[in-house]
PDB file of C-alpha atoms in Angstrom:
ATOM      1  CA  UNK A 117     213.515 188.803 138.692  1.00  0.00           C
ATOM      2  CA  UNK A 118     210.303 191.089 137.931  1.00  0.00           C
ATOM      3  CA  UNK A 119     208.411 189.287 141.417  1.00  0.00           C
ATOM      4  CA  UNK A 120     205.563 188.332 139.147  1.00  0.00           C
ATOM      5  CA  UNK A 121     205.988 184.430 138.789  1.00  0.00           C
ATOM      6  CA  UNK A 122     204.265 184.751 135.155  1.00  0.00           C
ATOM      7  CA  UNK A 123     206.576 187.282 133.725  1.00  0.00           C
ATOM      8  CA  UNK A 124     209.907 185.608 135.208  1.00  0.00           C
ATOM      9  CA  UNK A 125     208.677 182.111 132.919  1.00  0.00           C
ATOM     10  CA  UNK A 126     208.590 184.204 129.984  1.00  0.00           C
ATOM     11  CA  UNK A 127     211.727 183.737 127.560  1.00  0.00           C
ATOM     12  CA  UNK A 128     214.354 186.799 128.198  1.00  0.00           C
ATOM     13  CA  UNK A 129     213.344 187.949 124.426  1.00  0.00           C
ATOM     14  CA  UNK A 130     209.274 187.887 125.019  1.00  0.00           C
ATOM     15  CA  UNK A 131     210.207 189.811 128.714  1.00  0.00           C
ATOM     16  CA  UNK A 132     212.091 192.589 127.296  1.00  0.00           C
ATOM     17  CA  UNK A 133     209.661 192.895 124.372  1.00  0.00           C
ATOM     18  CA  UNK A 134     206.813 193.171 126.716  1.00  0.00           C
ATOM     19  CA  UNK A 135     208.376 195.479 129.651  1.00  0.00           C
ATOM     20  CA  UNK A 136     209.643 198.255 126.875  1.00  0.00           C
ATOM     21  CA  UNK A 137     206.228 198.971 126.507  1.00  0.00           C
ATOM     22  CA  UNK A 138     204.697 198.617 130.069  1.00  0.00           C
ATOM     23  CA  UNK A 139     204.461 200.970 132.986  1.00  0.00           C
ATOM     24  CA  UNK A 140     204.818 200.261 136.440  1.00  0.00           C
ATOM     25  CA  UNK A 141     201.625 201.112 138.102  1.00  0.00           C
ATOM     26  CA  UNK A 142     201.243 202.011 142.040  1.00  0.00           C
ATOM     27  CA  UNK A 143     197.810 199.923 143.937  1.00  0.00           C
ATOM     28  CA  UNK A 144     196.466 201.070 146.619  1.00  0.00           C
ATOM     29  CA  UNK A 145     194.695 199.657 149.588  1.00  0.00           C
ATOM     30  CA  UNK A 146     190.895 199.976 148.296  1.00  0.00           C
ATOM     31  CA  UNK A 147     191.561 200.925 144.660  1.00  0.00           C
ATOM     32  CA  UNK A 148     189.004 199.698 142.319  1.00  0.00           C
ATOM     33  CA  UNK A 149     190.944 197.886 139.452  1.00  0.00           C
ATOM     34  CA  UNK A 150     188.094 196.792 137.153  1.00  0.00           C
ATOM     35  CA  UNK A 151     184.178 196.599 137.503  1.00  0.00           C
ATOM     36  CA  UNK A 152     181.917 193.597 136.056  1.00  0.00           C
ATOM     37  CA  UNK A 153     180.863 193.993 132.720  1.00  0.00           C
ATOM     38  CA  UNK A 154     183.245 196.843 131.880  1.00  0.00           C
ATOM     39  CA  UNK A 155     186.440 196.439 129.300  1.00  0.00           C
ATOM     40  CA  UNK A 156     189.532 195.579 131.062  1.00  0.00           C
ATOM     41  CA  UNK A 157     192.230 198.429 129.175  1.00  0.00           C
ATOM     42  CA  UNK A 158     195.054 196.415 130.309  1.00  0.00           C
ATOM     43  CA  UNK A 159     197.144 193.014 131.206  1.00  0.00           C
ATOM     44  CA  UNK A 160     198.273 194.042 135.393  1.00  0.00           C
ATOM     45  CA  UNK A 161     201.132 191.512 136.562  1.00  0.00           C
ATOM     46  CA  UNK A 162     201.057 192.188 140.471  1.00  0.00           C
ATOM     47  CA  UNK A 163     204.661 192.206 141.652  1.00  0.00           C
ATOM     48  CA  UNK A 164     203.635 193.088 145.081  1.00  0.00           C
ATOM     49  CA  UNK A 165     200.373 193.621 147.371  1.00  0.00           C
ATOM     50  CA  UNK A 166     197.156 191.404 146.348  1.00  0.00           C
ATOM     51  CA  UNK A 167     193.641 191.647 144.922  1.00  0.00           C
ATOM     52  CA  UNK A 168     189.909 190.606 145.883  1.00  0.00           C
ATOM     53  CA  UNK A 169     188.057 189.194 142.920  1.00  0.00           C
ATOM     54  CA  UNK A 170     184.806 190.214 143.623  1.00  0.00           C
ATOM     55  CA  UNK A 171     181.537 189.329 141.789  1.00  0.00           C
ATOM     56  CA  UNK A 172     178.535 191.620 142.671  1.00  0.00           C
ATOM     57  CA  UNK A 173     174.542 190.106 143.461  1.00  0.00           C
ATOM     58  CA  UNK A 174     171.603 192.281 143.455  1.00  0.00           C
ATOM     59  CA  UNK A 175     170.822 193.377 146.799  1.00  0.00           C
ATOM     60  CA  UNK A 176     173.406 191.889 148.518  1.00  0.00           C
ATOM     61  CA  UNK A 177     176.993 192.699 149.146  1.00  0.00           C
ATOM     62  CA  UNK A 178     180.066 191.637 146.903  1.00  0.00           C
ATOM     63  CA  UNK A 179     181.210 188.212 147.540  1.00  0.00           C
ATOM     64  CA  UNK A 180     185.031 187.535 146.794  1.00  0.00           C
ATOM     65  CA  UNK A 181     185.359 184.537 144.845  1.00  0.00           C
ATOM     66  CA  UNK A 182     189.352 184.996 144.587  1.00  0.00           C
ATOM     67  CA  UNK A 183     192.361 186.351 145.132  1.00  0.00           C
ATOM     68  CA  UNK A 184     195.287 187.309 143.026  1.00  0.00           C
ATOM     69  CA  UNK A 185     198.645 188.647 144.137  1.00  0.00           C
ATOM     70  CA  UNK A 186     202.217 188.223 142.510  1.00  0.00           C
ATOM     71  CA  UNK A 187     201.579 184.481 141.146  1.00  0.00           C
ATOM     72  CA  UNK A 188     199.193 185.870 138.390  1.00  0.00           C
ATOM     73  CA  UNK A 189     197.676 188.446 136.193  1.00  0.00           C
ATOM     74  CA  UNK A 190     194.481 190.500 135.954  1.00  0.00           C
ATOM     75  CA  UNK A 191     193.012 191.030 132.599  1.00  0.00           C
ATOM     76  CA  UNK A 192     193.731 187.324 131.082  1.00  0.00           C
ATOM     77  CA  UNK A 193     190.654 187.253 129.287  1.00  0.00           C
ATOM     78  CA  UNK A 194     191.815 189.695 126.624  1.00  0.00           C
ATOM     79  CA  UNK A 195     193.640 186.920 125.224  1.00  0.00           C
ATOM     80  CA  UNK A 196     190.519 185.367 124.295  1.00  0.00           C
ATOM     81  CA  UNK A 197     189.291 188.682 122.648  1.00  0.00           C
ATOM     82  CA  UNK A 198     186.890 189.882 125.586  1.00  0.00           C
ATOM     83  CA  UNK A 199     187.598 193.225 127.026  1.00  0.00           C
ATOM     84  CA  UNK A 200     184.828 192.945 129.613  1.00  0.00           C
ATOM     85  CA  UNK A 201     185.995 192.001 133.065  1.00  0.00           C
ATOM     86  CA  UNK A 202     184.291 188.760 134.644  1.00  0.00           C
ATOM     87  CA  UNK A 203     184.533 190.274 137.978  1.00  0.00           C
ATOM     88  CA  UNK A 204     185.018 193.352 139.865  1.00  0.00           C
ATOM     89  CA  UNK A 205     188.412 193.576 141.245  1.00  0.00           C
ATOM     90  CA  UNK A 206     189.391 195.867 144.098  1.00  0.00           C
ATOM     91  CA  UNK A 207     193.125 195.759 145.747  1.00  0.00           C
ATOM     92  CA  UNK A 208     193.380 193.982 149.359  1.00  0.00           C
ATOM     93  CA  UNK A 209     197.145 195.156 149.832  1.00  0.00           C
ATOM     94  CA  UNK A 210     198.875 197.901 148.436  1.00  0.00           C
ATOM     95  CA  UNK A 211     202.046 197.006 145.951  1.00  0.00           C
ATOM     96  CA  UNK A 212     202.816 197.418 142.717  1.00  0.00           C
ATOM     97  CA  UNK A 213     202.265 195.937 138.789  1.00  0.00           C
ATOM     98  CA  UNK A 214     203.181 196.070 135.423  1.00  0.00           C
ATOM     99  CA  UNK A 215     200.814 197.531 133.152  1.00  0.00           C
ATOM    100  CA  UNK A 216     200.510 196.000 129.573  1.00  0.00           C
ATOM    101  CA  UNK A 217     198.076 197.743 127.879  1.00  0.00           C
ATOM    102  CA  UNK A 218     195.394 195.762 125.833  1.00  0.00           C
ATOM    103  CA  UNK A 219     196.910 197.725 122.398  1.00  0.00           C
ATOM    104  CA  UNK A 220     199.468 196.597 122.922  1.00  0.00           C
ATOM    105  CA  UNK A 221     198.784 192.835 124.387  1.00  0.00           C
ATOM    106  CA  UNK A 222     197.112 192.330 120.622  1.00  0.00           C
ATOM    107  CA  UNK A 223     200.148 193.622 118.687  1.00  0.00           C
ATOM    108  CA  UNK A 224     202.301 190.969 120.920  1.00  0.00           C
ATOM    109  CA  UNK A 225     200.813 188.097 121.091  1.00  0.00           C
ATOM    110  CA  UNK A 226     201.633 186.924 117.366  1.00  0.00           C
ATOM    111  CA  UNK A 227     205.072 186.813 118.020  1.00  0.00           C
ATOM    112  CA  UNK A 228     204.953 185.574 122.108  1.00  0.00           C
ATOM    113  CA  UNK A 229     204.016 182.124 122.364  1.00  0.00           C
ATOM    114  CA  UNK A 230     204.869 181.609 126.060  1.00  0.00           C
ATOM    115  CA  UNK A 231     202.763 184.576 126.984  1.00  0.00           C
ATOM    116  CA  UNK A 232     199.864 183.122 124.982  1.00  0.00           C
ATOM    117  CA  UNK A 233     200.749 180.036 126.944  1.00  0.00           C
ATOM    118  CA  UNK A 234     200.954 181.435 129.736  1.00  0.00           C
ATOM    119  CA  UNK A 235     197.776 183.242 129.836  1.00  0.00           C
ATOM    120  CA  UNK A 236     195.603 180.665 128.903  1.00  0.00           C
ATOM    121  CA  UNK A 237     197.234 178.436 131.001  1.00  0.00           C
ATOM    122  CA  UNK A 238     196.446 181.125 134.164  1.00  0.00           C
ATOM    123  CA  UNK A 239     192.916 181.519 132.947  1.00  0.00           C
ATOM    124  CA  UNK A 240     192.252 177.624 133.167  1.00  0.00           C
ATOM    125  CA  UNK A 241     193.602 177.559 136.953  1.00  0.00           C
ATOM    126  CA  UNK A 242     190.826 180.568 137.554  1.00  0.00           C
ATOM    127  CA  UNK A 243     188.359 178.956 136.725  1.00  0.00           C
ATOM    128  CA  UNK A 244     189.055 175.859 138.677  1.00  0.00           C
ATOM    129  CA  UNK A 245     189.868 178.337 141.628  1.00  0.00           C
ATOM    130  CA  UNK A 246     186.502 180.346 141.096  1.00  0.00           C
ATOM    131  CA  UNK A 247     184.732 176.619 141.225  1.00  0.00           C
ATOM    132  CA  UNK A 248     186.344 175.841 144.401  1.00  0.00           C
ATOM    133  CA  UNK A 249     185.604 178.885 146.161  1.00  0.00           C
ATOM    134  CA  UNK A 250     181.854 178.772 144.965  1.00  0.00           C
ATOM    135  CA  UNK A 251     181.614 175.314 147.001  1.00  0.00           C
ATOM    136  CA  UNK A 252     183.652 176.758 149.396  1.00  0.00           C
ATOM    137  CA  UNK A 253     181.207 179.316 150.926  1.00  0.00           C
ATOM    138  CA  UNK A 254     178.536 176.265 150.580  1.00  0.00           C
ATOM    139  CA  UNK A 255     179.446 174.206 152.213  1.00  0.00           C
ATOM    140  CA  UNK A 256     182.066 174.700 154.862  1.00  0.00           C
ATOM    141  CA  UNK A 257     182.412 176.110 158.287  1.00  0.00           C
ATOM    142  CA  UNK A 258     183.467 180.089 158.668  1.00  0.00           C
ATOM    143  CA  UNK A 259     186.441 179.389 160.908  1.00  0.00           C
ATOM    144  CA  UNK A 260     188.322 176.840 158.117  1.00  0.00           C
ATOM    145  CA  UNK A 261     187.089 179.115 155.361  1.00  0.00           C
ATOM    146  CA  UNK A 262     188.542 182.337 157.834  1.00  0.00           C
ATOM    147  CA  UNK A 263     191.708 180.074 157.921  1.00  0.00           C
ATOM    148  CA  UNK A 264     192.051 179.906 154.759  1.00  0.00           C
ATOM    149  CA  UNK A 265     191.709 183.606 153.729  1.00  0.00           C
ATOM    150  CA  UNK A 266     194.267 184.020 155.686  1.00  0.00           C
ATOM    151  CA  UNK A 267     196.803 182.040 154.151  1.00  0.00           C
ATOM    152  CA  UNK A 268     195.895 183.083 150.920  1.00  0.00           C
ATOM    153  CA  UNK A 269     196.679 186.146 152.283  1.00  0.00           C
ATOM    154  CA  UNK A 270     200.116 185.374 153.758  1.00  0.00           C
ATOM    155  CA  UNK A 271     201.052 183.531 150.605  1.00  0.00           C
ATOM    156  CA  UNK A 272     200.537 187.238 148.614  1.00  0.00           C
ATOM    157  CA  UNK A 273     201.994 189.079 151.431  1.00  0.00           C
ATOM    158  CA  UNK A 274     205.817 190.690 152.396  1.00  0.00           C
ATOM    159  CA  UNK A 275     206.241 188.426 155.496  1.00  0.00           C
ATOM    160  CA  UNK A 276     203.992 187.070 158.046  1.00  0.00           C
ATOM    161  CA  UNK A 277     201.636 189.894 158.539  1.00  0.00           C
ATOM    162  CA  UNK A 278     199.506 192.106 156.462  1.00  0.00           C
ATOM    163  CA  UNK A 279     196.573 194.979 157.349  1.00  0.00           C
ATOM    164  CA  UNK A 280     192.770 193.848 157.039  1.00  0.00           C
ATOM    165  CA  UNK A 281     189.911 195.196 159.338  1.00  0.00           C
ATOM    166  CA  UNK A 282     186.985 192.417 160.398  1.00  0.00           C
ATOM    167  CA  UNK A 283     184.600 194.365 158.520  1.00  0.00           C
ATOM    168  CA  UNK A 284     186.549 194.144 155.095  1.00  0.00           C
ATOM    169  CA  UNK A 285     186.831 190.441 156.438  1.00  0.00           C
ATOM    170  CA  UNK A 286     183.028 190.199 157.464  1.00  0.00           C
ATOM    171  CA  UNK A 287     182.552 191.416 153.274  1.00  0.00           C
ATOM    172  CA  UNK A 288     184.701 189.083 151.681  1.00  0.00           C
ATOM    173  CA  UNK A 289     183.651 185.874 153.381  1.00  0.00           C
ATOM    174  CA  UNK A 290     179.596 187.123 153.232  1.00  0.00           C
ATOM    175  CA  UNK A 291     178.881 186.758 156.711  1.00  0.00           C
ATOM    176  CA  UNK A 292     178.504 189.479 159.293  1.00  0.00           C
ATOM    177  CA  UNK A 293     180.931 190.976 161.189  1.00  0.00           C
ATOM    178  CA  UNK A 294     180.254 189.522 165.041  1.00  0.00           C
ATOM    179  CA  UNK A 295     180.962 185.812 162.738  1.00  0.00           C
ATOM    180  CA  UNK A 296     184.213 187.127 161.962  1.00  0.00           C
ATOM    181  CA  UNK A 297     185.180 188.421 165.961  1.00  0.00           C
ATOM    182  CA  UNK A 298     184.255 184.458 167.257  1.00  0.00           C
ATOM    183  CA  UNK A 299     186.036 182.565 164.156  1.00  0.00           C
ATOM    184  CA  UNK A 300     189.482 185.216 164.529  1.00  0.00           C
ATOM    185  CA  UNK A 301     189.147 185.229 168.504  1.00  0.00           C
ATOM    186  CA  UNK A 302     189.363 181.076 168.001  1.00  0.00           C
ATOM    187  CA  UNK A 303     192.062 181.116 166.200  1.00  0.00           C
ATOM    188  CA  UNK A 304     193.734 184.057 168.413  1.00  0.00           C
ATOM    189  CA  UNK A 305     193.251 181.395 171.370  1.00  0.00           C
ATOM    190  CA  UNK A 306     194.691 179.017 169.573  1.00  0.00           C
ATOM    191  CA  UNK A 307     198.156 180.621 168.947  1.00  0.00           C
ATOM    192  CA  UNK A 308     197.788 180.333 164.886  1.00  0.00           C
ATOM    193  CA  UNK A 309     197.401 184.292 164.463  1.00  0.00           C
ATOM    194  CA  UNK A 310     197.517 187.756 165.880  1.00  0.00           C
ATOM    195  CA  UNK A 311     195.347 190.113 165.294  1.00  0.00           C
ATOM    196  CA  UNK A 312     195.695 193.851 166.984  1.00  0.00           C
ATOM    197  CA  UNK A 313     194.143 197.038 165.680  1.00  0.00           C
ATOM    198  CA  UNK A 314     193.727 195.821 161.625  1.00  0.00           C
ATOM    199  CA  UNK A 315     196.864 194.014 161.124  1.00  0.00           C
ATOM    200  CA  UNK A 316     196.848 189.968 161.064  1.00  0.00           C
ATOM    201  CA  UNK A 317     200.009 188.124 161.858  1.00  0.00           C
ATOM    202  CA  UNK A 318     200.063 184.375 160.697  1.00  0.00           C
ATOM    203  CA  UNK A 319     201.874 182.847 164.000  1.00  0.00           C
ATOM    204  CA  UNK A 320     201.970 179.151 163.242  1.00  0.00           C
ATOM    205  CA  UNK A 321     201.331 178.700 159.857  1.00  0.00           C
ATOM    206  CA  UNK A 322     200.935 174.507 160.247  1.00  0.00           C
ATOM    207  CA  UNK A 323     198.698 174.849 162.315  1.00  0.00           C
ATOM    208  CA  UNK A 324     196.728 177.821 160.466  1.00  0.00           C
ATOM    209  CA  UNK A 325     196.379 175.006 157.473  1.00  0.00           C
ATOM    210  CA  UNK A 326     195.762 172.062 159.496  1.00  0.00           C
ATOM    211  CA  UNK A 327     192.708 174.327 160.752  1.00  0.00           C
ATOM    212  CA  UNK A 328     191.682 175.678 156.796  1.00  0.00           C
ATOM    213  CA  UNK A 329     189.344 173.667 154.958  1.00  0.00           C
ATOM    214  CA  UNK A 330     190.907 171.302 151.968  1.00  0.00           C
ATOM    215  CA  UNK A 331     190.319 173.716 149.548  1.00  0.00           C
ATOM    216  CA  UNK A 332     193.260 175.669 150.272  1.00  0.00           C
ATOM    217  CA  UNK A 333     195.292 173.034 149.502  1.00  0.00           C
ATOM    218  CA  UNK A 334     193.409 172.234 146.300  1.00  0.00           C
ATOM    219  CA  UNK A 335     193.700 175.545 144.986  1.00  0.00           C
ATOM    220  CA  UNK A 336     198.012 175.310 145.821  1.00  0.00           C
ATOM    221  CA  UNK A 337     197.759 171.877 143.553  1.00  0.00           C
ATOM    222  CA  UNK A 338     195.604 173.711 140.566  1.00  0.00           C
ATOM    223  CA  UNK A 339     197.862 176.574 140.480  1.00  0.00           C
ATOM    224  CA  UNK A 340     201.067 174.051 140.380  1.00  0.00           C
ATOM    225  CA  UNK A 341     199.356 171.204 138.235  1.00  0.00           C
ATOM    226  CA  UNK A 342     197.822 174.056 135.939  1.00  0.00           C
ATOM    227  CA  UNK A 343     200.975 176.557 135.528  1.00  0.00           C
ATOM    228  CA  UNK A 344     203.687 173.279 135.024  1.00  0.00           C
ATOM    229  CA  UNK A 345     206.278 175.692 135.570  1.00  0.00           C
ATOM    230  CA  UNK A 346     209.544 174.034 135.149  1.00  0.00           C
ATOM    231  CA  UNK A 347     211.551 173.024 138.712  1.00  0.00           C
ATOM    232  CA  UNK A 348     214.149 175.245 140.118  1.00  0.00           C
ATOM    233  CA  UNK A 349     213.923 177.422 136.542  1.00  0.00           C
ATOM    234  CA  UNK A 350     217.390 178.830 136.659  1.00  0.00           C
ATOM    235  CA  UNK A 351     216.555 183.111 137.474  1.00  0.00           C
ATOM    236  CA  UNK A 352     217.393 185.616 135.481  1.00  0.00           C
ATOM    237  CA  UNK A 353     218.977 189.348 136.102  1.00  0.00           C
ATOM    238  CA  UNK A 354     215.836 191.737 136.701  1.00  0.00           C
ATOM    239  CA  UNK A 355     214.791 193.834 133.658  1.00  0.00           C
ATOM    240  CA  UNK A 356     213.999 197.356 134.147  1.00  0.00           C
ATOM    241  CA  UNK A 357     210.243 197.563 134.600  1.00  0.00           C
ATOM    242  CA  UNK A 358     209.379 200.786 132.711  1.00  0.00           C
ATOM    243  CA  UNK A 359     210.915 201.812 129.464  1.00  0.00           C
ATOM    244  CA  UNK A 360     213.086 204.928 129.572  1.00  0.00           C
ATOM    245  CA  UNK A 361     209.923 207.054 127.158  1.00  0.00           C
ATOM    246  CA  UNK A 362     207.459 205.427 129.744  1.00  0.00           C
ATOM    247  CA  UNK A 363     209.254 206.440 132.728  1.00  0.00           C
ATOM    248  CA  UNK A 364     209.649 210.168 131.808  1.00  0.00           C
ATOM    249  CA  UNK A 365     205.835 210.063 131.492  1.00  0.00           C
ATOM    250  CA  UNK A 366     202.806 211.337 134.329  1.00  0.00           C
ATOM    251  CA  UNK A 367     200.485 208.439 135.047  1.00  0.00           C
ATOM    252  CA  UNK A 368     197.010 209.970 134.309  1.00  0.00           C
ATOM    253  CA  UNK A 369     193.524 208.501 136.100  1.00  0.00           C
ATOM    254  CA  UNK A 370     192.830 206.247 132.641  1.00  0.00           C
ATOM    255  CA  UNK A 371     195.975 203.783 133.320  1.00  0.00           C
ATOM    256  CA  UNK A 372     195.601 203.528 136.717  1.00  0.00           C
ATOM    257  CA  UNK A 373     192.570 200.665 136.048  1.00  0.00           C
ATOM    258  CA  UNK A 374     191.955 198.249 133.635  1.00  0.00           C
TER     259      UNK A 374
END
């Protein structure tokens, strides 16, 4: 398995096709993947580590209106024949992806239906998600939106812990930062997390989502109503990520974003 749930649905033919010409690309913790209103250069499939889908206001900060980790793909809207990126996207966790580049997406895409289906399948559940998360900082409190950051989080995560400060926290959820110390000291008191010098560990994860508002569980059913994936889809050996030309190959600046 590649650890990106989109590429491991694709047929074995359509997977091989598409990693011979990918790289695997390196994110890092603050890296600046794409920028509003700029072309996207690439398809990334996060295998691990997560994103922030950000959208920028004038005179205010960045508000995240999403996340993205190994259940999806940034770039999707080159399928539709729009290089600009809808949002600015800037890496929460540090991982890894595979890199189609847009090139090379086009020349594809004739002859690899599930990844057509696929992608526009991915882009529907976005925009559902993006909805969601607009009401979301509406209309609900800032501990059970907190709460659910946090298992978004988790769910993109290597295990029950992951590194974020209160002040990235304070940015993502638009409030300020002494919001963030009360709502994470509530749930600290409450046994559902740990949190100790910028690393949050999920202790009781029931109780984390019996204290999130409803629309983390909303986005779980758009992502699993939207994708249809198959149950228990039988898994396949793990194709080499890079192809052997690609591998023998420096990584310049220009592949390292969208």
């Amino acid at each position: 398995m590649t650890g990106n749930h989109l590429l491991d649905h694709l047929p074995a033919a359509e997977l091989r096709r598409l990693l011979a010409q990918s790289v695997s690309l390196p994110l890092l913790s603050g890296q600046q993947l794409a920028t509003q209103g700029l072309p996207s250069r690439a398809l990334l499939f996060p295998m691990q580590g997560f994103v922030s889908l950000m959208t920028p206001l004038d005179g205010h900060a960045p508000l995240q209106v999403g996340m993205v980790g190994r259940e999806g793909v940034l770039g999707a809207q080159l399928l539709l024949g729009v290089a600009a990126s809808s949002l600015t996207v800037l890496v929460q966790q540090e991982g890894q992806a595979v890199s189609l580049p847009a090139a090379e997406l086009r020349r594809q895409l004739p002859t690899s239906p599930a990844l057509r289906r696929l992608l526009m399948r991915y882009l529907a559940v976005q925009l559902r998600q993006v909805a969601t998360a607009a009401a979301c900082l509406c209309f609900h409190a800032l501990q059970a939106r907190l709460a659910r950051w946090l298992l978004m989080g988790q769910d993109r995560a290597t295990g029950d812990g992951f590194a974020v400060t209160q002040e990235a926290l304070a940015l993502r959820l638009g409030v300020r930062r002494v919001g963030v110390t009360v709502a994470a000291g509530s749930l600290q008191q409450a046994g559902l997390i740990r949190y100790h010098r910028g690393w949050v560990t999920v202790c009781d994860r029931a109780g984390l989502e019996a204290a999130a508002c409803d629309c983390y569980a909303r986005d779980q059913a758009s992502y699993r109503q939207g994708m249809a994936f198959p149950p228990q889809a039988a898994p396949r050996r793990a194709v080499a990520l890079m192809s052997t030309r690609a591998a023998t190959l420096a990584i310049d600046a220009d592949r390292m974003s969208l």
